[in-house]
Coordinates of C-alpha atoms in Angstrom, one line a residue:
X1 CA 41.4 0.6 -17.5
X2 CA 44.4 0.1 -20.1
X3 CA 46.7 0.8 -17.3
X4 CA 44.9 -1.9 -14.6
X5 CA 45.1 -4.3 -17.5
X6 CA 48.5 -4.0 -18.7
X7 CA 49.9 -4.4 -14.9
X8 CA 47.8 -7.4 -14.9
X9 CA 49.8 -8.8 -18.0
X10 CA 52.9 -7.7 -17.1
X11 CA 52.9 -9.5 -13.8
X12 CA 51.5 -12.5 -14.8
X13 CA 52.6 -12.9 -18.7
X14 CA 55.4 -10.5 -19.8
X15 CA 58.1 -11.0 -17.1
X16 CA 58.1 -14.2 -17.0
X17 CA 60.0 -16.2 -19.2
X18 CA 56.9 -18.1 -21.4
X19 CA 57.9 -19.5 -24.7
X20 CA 53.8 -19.6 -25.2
X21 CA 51.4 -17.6 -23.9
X22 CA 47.3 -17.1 -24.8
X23 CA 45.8 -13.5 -23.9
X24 CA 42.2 -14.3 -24.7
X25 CA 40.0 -11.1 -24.2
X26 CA 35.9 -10.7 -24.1
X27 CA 34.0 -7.4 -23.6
X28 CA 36.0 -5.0 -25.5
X29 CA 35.3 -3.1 -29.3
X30 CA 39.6 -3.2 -29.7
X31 CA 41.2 -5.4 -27.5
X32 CA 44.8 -5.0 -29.2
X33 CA 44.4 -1.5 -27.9
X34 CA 44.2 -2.2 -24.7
X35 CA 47.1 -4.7 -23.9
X36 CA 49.4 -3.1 -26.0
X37 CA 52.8 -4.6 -27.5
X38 CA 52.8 -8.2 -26.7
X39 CA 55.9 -10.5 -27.1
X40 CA 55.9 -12.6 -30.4
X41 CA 55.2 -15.5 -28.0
X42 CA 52.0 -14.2 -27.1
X43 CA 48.7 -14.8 -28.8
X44 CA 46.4 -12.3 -28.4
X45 CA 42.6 -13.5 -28.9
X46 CA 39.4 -11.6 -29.2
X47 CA 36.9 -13.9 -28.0
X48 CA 34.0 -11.6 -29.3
X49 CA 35.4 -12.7 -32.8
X50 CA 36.5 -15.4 -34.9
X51 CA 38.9 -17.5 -32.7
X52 CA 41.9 -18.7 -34.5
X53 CA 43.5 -22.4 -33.7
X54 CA 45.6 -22.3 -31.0
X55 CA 48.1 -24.6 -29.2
X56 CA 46.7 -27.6 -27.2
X57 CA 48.6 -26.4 -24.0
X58 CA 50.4 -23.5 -23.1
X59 CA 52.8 -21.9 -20.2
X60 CA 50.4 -19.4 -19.6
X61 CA 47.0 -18.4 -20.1
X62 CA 45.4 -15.0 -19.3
X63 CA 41.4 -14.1 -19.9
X64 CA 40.8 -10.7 -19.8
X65 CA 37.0 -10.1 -19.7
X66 CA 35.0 -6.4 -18.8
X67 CA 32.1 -7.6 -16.8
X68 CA 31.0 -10.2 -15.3
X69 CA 28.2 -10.4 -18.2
X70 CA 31.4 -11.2 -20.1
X71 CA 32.7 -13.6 -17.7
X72 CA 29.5 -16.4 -17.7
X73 CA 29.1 -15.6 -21.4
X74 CA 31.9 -16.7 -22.7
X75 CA 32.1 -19.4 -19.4
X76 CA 28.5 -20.9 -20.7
X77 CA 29.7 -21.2 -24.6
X78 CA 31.7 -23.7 -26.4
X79 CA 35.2 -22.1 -26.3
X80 CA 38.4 -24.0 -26.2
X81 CA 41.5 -22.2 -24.6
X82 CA 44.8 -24.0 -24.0
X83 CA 45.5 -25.7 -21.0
X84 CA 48.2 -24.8 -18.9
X85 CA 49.8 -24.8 -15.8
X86 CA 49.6 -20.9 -14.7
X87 CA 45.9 -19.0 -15.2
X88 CA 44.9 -15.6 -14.6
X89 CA 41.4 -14.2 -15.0
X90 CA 41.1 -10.5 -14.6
X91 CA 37.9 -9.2 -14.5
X92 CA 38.3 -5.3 -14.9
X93 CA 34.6 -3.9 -14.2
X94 CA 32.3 -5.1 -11.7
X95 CA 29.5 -2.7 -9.3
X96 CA 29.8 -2.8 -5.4
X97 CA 27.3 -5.3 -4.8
X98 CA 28.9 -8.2 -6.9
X99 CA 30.1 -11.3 -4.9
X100 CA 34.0 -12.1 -6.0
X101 CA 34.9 -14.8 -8.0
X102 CA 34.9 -17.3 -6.3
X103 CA 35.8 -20.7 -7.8
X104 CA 33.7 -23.9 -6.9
X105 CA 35.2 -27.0 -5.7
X106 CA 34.9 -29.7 -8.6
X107 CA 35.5 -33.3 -8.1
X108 CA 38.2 -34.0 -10.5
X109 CA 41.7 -33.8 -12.1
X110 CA 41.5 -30.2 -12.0
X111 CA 40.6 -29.7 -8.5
X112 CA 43.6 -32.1 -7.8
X113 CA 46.1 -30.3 -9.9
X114 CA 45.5 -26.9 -7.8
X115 CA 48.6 -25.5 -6.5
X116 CA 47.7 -22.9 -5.1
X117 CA 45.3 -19.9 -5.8
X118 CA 44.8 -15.7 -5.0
X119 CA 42.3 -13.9 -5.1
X120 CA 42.3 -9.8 -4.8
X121 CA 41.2 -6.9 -5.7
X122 CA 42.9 -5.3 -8.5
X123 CA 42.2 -1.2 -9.2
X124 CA 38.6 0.5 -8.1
X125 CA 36.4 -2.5 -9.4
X126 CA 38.2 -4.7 -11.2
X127 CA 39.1 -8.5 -9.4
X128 CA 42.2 -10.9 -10.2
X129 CA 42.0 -14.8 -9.7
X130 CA 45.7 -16.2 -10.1
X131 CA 45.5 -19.6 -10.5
X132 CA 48.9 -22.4 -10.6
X133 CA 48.6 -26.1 -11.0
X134 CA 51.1 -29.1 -10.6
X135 CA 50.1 -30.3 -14.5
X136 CA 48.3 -28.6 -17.0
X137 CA 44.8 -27.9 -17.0
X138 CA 42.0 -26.3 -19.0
X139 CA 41.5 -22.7 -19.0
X140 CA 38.0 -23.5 -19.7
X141 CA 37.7 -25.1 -16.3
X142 CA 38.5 -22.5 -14.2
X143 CA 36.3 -19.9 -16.1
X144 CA 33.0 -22.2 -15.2
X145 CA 34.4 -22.4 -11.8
X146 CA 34.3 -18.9 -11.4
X147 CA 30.4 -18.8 -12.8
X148 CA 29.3 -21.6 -10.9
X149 CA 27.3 -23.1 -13.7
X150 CA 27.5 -22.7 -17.2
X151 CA 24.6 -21.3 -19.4
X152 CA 21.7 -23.2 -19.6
X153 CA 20.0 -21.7 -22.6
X154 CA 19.2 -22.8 -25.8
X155 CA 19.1 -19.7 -27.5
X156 CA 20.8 -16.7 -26.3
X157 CA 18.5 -14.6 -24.7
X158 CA 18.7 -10.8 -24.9
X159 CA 19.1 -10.1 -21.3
X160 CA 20.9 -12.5 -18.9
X161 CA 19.8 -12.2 -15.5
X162 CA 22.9 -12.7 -13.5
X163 CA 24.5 -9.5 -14.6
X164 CA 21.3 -7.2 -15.9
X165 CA 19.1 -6.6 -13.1
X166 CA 17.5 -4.1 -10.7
X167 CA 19.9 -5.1 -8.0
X168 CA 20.8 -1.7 -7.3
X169 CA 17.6 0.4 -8.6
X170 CA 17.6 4.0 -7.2
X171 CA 14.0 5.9 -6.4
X172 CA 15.5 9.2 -5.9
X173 CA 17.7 9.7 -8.3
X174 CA 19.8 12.5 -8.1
X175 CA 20.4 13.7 -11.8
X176 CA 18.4 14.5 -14.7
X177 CA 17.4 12.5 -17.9
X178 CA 20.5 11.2 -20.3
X179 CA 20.2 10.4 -23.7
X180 CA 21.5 7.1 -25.7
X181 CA 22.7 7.0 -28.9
X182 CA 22.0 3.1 -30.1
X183 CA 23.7 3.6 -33.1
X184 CA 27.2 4.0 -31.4
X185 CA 26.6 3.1 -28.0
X186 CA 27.0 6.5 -26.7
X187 CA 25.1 8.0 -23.6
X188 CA 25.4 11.8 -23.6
X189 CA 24.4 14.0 -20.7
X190 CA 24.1 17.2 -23.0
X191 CA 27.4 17.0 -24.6
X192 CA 29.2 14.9 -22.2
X193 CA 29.6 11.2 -22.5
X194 CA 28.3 9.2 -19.7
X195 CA 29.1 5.9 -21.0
X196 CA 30.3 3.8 -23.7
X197 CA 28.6 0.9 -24.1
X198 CA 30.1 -2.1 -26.1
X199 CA 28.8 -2.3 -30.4
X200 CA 26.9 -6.1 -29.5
X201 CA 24.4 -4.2 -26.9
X202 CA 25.4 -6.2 -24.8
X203 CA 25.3 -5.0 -21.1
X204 CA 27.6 -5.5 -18.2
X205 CA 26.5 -4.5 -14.0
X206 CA 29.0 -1.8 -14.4
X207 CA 27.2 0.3 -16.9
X208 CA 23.7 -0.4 -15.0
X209 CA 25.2 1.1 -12.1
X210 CA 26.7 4.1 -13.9
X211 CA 23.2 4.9 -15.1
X212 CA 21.4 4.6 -11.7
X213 CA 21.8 8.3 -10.5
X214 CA 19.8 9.6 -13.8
X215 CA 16.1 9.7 -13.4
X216 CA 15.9 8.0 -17.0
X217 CA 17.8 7.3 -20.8
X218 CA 15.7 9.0 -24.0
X219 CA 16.8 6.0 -26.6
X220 CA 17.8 8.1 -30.1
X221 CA 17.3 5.0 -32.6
X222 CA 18.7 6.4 -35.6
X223 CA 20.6 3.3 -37.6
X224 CA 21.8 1.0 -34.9
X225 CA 22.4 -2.4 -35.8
X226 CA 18.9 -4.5 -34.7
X227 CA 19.7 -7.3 -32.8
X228 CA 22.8 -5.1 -30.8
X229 CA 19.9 -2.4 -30.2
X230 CA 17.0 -4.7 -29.5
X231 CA 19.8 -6.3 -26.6
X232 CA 20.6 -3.0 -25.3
X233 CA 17.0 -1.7 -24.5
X234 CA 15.9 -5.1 -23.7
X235 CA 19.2 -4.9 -21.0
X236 CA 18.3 -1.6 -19.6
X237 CA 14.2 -2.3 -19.7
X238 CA 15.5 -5.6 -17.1
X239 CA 17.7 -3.6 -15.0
X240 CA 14.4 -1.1 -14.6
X241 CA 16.1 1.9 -15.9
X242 CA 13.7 3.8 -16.7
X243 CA 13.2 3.8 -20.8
X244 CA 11.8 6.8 -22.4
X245 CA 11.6 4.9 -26.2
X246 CA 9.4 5.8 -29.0
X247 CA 9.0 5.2 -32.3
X248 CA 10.9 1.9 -32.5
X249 CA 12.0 0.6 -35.5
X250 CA 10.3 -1.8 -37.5
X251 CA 12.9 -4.5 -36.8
X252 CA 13.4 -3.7 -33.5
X253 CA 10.1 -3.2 -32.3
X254 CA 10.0 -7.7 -33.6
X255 CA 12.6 -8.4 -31.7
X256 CA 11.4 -6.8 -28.5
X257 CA 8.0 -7.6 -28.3
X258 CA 4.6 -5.1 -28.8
X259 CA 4.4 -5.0 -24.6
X260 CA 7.7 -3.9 -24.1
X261 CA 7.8 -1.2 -27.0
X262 CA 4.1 0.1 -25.3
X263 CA 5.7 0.6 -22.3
X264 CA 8.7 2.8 -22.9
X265 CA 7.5 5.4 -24.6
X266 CA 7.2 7.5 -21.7
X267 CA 8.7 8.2 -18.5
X268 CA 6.6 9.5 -15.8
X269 CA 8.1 13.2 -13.6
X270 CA 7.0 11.8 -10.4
X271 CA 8.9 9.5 -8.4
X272 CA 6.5 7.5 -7.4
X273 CA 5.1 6.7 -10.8
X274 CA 8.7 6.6 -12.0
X275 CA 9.3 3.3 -9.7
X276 CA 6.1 1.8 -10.6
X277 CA 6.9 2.8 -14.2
X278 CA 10.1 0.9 -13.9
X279 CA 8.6 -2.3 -12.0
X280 CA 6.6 -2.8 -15.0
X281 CA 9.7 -2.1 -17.5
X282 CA 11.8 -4.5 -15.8
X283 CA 8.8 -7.7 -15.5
X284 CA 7.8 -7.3 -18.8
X285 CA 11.6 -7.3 -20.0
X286 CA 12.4 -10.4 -17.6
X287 CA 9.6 -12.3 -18.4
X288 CA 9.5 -11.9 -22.0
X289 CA 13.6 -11.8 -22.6
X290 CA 15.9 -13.5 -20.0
X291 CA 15.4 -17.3 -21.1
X292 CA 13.0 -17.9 -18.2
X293 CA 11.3 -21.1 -18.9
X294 CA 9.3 -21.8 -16.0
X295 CA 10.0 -20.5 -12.6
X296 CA 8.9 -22.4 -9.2
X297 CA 5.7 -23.5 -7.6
X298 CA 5.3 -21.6 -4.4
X299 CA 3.3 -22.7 -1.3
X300 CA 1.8 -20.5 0.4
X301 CA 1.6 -20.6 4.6
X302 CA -1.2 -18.9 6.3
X303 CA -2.2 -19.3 9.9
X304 CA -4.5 -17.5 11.4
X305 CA -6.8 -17.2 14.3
X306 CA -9.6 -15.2 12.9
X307 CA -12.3 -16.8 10.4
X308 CA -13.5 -14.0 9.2
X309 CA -10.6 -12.8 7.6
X310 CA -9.7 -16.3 5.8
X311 CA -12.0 -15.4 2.6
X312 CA -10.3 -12.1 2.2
X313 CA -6.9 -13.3 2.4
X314 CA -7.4 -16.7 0.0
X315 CA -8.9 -14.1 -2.6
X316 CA -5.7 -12.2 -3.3
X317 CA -3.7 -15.5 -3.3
X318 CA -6.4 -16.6 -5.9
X319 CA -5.5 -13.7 -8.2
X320 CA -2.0 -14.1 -7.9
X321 CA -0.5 -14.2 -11.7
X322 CA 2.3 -16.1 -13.2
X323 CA 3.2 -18.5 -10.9
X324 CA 1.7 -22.2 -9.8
X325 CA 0.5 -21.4 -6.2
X326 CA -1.1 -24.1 -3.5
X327 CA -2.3 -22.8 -0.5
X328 CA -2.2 -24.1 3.4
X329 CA -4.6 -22.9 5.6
X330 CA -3.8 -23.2 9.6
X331 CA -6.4 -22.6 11.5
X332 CA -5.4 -21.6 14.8
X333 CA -8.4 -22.4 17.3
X334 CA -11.0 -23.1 14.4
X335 CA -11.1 -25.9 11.5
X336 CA -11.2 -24.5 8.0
X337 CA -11.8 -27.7 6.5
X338 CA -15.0 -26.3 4.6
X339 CA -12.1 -24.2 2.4
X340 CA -10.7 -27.5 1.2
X341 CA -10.2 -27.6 -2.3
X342 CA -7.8 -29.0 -5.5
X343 CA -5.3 -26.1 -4.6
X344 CA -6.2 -25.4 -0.7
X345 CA -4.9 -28.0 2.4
X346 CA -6.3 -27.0 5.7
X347 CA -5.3 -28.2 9.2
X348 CA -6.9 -27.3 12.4
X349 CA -4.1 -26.7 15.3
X350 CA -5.5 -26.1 19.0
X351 CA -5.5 -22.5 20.4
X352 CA -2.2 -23.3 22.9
X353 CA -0.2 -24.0 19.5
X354 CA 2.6 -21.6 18.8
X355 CA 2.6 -19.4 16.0
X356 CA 5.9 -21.0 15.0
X357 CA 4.6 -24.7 14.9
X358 CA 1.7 -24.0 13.3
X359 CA 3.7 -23.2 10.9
X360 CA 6.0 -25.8 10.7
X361 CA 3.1 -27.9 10.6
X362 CA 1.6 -25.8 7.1
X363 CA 4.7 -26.6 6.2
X364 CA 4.8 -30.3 6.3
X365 CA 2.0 -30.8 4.4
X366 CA 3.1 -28.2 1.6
X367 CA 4.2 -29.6 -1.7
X368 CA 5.8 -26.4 -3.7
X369 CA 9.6 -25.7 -4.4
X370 CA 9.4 -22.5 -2.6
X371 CA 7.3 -21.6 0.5
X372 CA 5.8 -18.2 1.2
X373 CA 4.3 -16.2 4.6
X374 CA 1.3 -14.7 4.0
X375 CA -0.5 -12.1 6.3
X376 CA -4.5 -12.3 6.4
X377 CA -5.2 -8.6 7.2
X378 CA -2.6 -7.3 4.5
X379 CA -2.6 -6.1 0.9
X380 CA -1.0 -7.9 -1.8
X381 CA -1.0 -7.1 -5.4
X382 CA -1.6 -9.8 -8.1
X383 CA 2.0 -9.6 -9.0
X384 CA 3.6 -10.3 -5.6
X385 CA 4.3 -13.8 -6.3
X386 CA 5.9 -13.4 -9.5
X387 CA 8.1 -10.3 -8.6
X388 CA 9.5 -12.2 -5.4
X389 CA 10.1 -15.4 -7.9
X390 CA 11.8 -13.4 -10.3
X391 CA 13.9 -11.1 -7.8
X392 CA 15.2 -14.6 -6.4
X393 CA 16.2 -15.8 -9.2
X394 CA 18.4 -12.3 -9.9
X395 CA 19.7 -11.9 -6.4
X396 CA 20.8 -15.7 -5.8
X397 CA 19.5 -15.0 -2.5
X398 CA 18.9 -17.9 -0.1
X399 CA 15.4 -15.8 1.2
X400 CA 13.4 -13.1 -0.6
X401 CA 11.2 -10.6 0.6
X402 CA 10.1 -7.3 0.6
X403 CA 9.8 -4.3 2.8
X404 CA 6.9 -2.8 4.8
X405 CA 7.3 0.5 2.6
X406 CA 3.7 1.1 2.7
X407 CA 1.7 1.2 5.9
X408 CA -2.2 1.9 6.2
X409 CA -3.0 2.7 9.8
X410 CA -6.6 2.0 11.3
X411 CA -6.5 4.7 13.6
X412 CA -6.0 7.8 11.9
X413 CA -7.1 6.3 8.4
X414 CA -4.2 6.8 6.7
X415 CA -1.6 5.4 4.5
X416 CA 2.1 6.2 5.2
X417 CA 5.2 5.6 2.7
X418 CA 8.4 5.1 4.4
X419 CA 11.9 4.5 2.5
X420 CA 13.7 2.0 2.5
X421 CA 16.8 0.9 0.4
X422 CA 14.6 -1.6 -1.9
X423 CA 16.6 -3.8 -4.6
X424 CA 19.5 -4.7 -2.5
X425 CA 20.5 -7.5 0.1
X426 CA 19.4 -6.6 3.3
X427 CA 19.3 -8.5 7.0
X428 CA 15.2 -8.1 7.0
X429 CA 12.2 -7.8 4.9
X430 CA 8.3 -8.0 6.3
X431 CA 7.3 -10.9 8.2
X432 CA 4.4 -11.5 5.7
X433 CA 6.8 -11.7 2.1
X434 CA 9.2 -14.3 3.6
X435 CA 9.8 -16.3 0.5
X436 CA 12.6 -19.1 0.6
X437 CA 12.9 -22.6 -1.3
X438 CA 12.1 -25.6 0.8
X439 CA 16.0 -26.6 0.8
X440 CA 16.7 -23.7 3.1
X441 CA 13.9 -23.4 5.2
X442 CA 15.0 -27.0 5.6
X443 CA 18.4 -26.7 5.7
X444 CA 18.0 -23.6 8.8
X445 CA 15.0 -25.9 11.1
X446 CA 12.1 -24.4 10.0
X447 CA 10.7 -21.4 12.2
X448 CA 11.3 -21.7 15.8
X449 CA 8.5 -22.7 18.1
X450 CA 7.7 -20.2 19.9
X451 CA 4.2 -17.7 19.8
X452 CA 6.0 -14.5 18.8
X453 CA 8.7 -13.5 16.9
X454 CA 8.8 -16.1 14.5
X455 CA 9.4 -14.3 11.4
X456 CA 12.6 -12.2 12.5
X457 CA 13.7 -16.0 14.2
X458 CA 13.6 -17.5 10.5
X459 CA 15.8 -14.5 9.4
X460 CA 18.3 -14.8 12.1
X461 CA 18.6 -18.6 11.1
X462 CA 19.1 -18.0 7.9
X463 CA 21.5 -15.4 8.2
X464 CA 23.5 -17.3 11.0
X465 CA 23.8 -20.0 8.4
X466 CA 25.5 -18.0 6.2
X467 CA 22.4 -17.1 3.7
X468 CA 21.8 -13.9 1.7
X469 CA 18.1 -12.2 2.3
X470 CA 17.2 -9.2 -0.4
X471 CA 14.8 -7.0 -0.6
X472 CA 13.3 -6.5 -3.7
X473 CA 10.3 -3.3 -4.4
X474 CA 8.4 -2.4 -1.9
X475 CA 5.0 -1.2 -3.9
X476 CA 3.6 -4.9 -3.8
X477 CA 2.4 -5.0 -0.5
X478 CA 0.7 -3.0 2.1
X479 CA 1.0 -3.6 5.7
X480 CA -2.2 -3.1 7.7
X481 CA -1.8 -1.5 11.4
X482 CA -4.6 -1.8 14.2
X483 CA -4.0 -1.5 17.8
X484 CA -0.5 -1.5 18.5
X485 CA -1.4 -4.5 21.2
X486 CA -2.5 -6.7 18.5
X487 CA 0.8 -6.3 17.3
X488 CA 4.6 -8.0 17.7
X489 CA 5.7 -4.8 16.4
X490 CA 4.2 -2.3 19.0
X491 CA 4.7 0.7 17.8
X492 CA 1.9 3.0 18.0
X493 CA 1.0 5.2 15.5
X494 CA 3.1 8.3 15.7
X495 CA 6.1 6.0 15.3
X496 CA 5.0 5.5 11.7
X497 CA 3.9 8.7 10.6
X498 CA 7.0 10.9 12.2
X499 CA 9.0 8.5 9.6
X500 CA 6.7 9.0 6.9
X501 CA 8.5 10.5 3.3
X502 CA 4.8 10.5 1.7
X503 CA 0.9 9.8 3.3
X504 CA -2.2 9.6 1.7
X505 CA -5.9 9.9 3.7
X506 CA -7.3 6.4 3.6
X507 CA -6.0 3.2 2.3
X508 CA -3.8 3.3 -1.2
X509 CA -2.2 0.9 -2.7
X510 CA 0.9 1.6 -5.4
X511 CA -0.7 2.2 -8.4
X512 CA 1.5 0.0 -10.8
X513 CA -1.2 -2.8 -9.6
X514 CA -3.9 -1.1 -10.8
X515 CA -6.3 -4.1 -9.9
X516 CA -4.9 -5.3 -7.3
X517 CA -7.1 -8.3 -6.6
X518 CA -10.8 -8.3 -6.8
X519 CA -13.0 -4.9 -6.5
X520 CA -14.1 -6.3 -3.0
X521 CA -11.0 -5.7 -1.9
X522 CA -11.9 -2.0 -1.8
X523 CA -8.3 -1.3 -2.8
X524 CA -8.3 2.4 -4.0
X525 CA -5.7 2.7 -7.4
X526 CA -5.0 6.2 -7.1

């Protein structure tokens, strides 16, 4: 890391000839450490600290940051740096999966001014953005360019969602418990450190994705400042790293609420309830910790052509939790107006109707920010609204969803797990969890009008159009299988159970969602 950093300086700063120069670092316990000797031109700054006064504008200006946690925090403050003419913003740690920093185009001086502007990896994970203008500009400007928006929140919030997240969550992980020392930020495997984590708590992607291949981190309390430790489980409790916690300090256990401190003081052995251990950590730790204010109504689509199973299907929708949910029913080849009501539109559409337009006819009457597919013969738990809300809000992805990672098939009456890489961004999810805002479906014409196919259509639009589509846990939802004629997908049923990891003799659901929906569901929990 010192050595990625110093090259960065030494290109950009050192050699040249600057009378002043700003090195303004964020992320790091001693930053004088790691860019070394500096000439006497150079300010070194440690934005983590006290910031002196510095010079209105400067001949260079370089931000050295660890994470991109660092990045939008010190992006969404207050902080003045000097303008100048030539920028540089090396970012030394960022995971696999993180997008490059990519500046927005601003209407503006700024945006005028740019010369010219590279972009490159720098090092195993670490990204440069050189930056040169005709007339001096505002360091600060290009730092919220990079973030896209600037921090939103009144108060700081202990976890920030852009950078701590599951994105990246593991099922199978392939080593052993670790244990965390809060007090110095150390994360020991045995006697070897893992990880050193900064003294604020606060987290960067980076040290979530170090932590993914162990199966979970025993928190050892003993004096750590409160706030710095109360950030630091709240962090890893969002990023659903599984949290083996007890006995929380007094102060601690006020700053991170009485749910979250009932929930990590175990971690289940089996990996099954491990993931289901760590999909409550992670909602409980968004919801009560990341600033979120309100999240978006969500319209729910379902067409059908069979009455009988309208009742069941507008049930679980009913006992979906945390999120303000209307509900358009399509009836195709029967009118459901009797199931009109203050939350429910209905529309009857004749039995030659595509699949497709029926749709796009639900959707023309909705009225929520987000629109949603719903299946009537599948399972839902109550929580499949509010995970999908939250996981788009993480992911930045243009369509959310979630895989068909558990499978109940009529036939043999049995329910199948298969695997699937959940917690990433993927070209498909299930037909039945599409879940997009109303800007992109929109934006990409809707679904296609055609009788079959319709759901994979929407995600081939979407991804033609340049969108994202991610896949967040797949223990909310249980696809039902009957005949394989009955189905787009016809498979039959040794298809499903040769690709089986886990099966279960009649139908299961994951048993994270306990309740899932009403007991006429006949849902079995265990």
């Amino acid at each position: 890391m010192i050595s990625e950093i110093r090259a960065t300086l030494d290109e950009v700063l050192v050699e040249r000839d600057l009378a002043v120069a700003v090195v303004a670092c964020a992320g790091f316990d001693e930053p004088a450490q790691l860019v070394g000797g500096l000439r006497d031109s150079t300010v070194l700054v440690n934005l983590d600290g006290p910031v002196p006064e510095l010079p209105a504008v400067a001949d260079g200006v370089a931000v050295v940051v660890r994470t991109p946690a660092d990045l939008f925090r010190i992006a969404g403050g207050t902080l003045t740096l000097p303008s100048s003419r030539r920028q540089v913003v090396h970012l030394v740690e960022a995971p696999a999966w993180w997008r490059p920093p990519l500046p927005f185009a601003a209407a503006g001086f700024a945006t005028r001014a740019l010369a010219s502007l590279r972009i490159g990896r720098h090092g195993d994970s670490g990204w440069v953005v050189e930056a040169h203008f005709s007339a001096a500009v505002p360091a600060g400007w290009l730092l919220r360019s990079l973030t896209a928006s600037p921090s939103a929140y009144r108060e700081e919030p202990l976890v920030d969602l852009r950078s701590v997240n599951p994105i990246g969550f593991l099922a199978e992980p392939e080593l052993g418990p670790v244990r965390l020392t809060v007090r110095d930020g150390a994360i020991l495997d045995g006697a070897t450190r893992v990880l050193a984590l900064p003294r604020s708590g606060r987290l960067g992607e980076s040290d979530i994705e170090r932590l993914r291949p162990f199966h979970s981190v025993t928190v050892d309390w003993q004096d750590a400042e409160p706030l710095a430790a109360a950030r630091l489980v709240a962090g890893l409790a969002a990023a659903g790293v599984p949290l083996h916690a007890p006995d929380v300090p007094a102060e601690q256990r006020a700053l991170l609420g009485a749910a979250l401190c009932e929930l990590i003081g175990t971690v289940p052995r089996d990996p099954l309830e491990r993931e289901e251990h760590s999909i409550r950590l992670r909602r409980t730790a968004m919801l009560a910790h990341a600033g979120i204010t309100r999240l978006p109504s969500v319209s729910v689509l379902l067409a059908t052509r069979r009455p009988d199973l309208v009742g069941f299907a507008l049930a679980q929708i009913g006992d979906q939790r945390g999120v303000d949910v209307e509900i358009v029913v399509a009836g195709h080849g029967f009118d459901p107006a009797p199931l009109a009501g203050a939350r429910v539109t209905t529309l009857e559409c004749a039995g030659n109707v595509p699949l497709g337009a029926m749709l796009n006819l639900a959707a023309e009457r909705a009225s929520g920010e987000v629109l949603t597919k719903w299946d009537d013969d599948d399972w839902y738990s109550p929580d499949h609204l509010l995970d999908l809300s939250l996981a788009a809000r993480y992911s930045g992805a243009e369509l959310t969803g979630a895989p068909a990672e558990l499978i109940y098939l009529e036939g043999p009456d049995v329910t199948v797990r298969h695997r699937w890489r959940t917690e990433s961004r993927q070209d498909f999810v299930a037909g039945g969890t599409l879940f997009l805002p109303r800007t992109v479906f929109d934006a990409v014409g809707g679904f296609r009008p055609i009788p079959k196919t319709v759901d994979g259509e929407l995600l081939r639009a979407v991804r033609q159009a340049g969108g994202q589509i991610y896949q967040a846990h797949g223990l909310g939802y249980v696809l039902r299988r009957g005949r394989p004629e009955l189905h787009t997908w016809q498979e039959n049923d040794d298809y499903f159970l040769d690709r089986a990891v886990s099966r279960w003799a009649g139908l299961r659901s994951a048993s994270h969602a306990s309740t899932w929906a009403s007991s006429a569901l006949d849902i079995a929990s265990t």
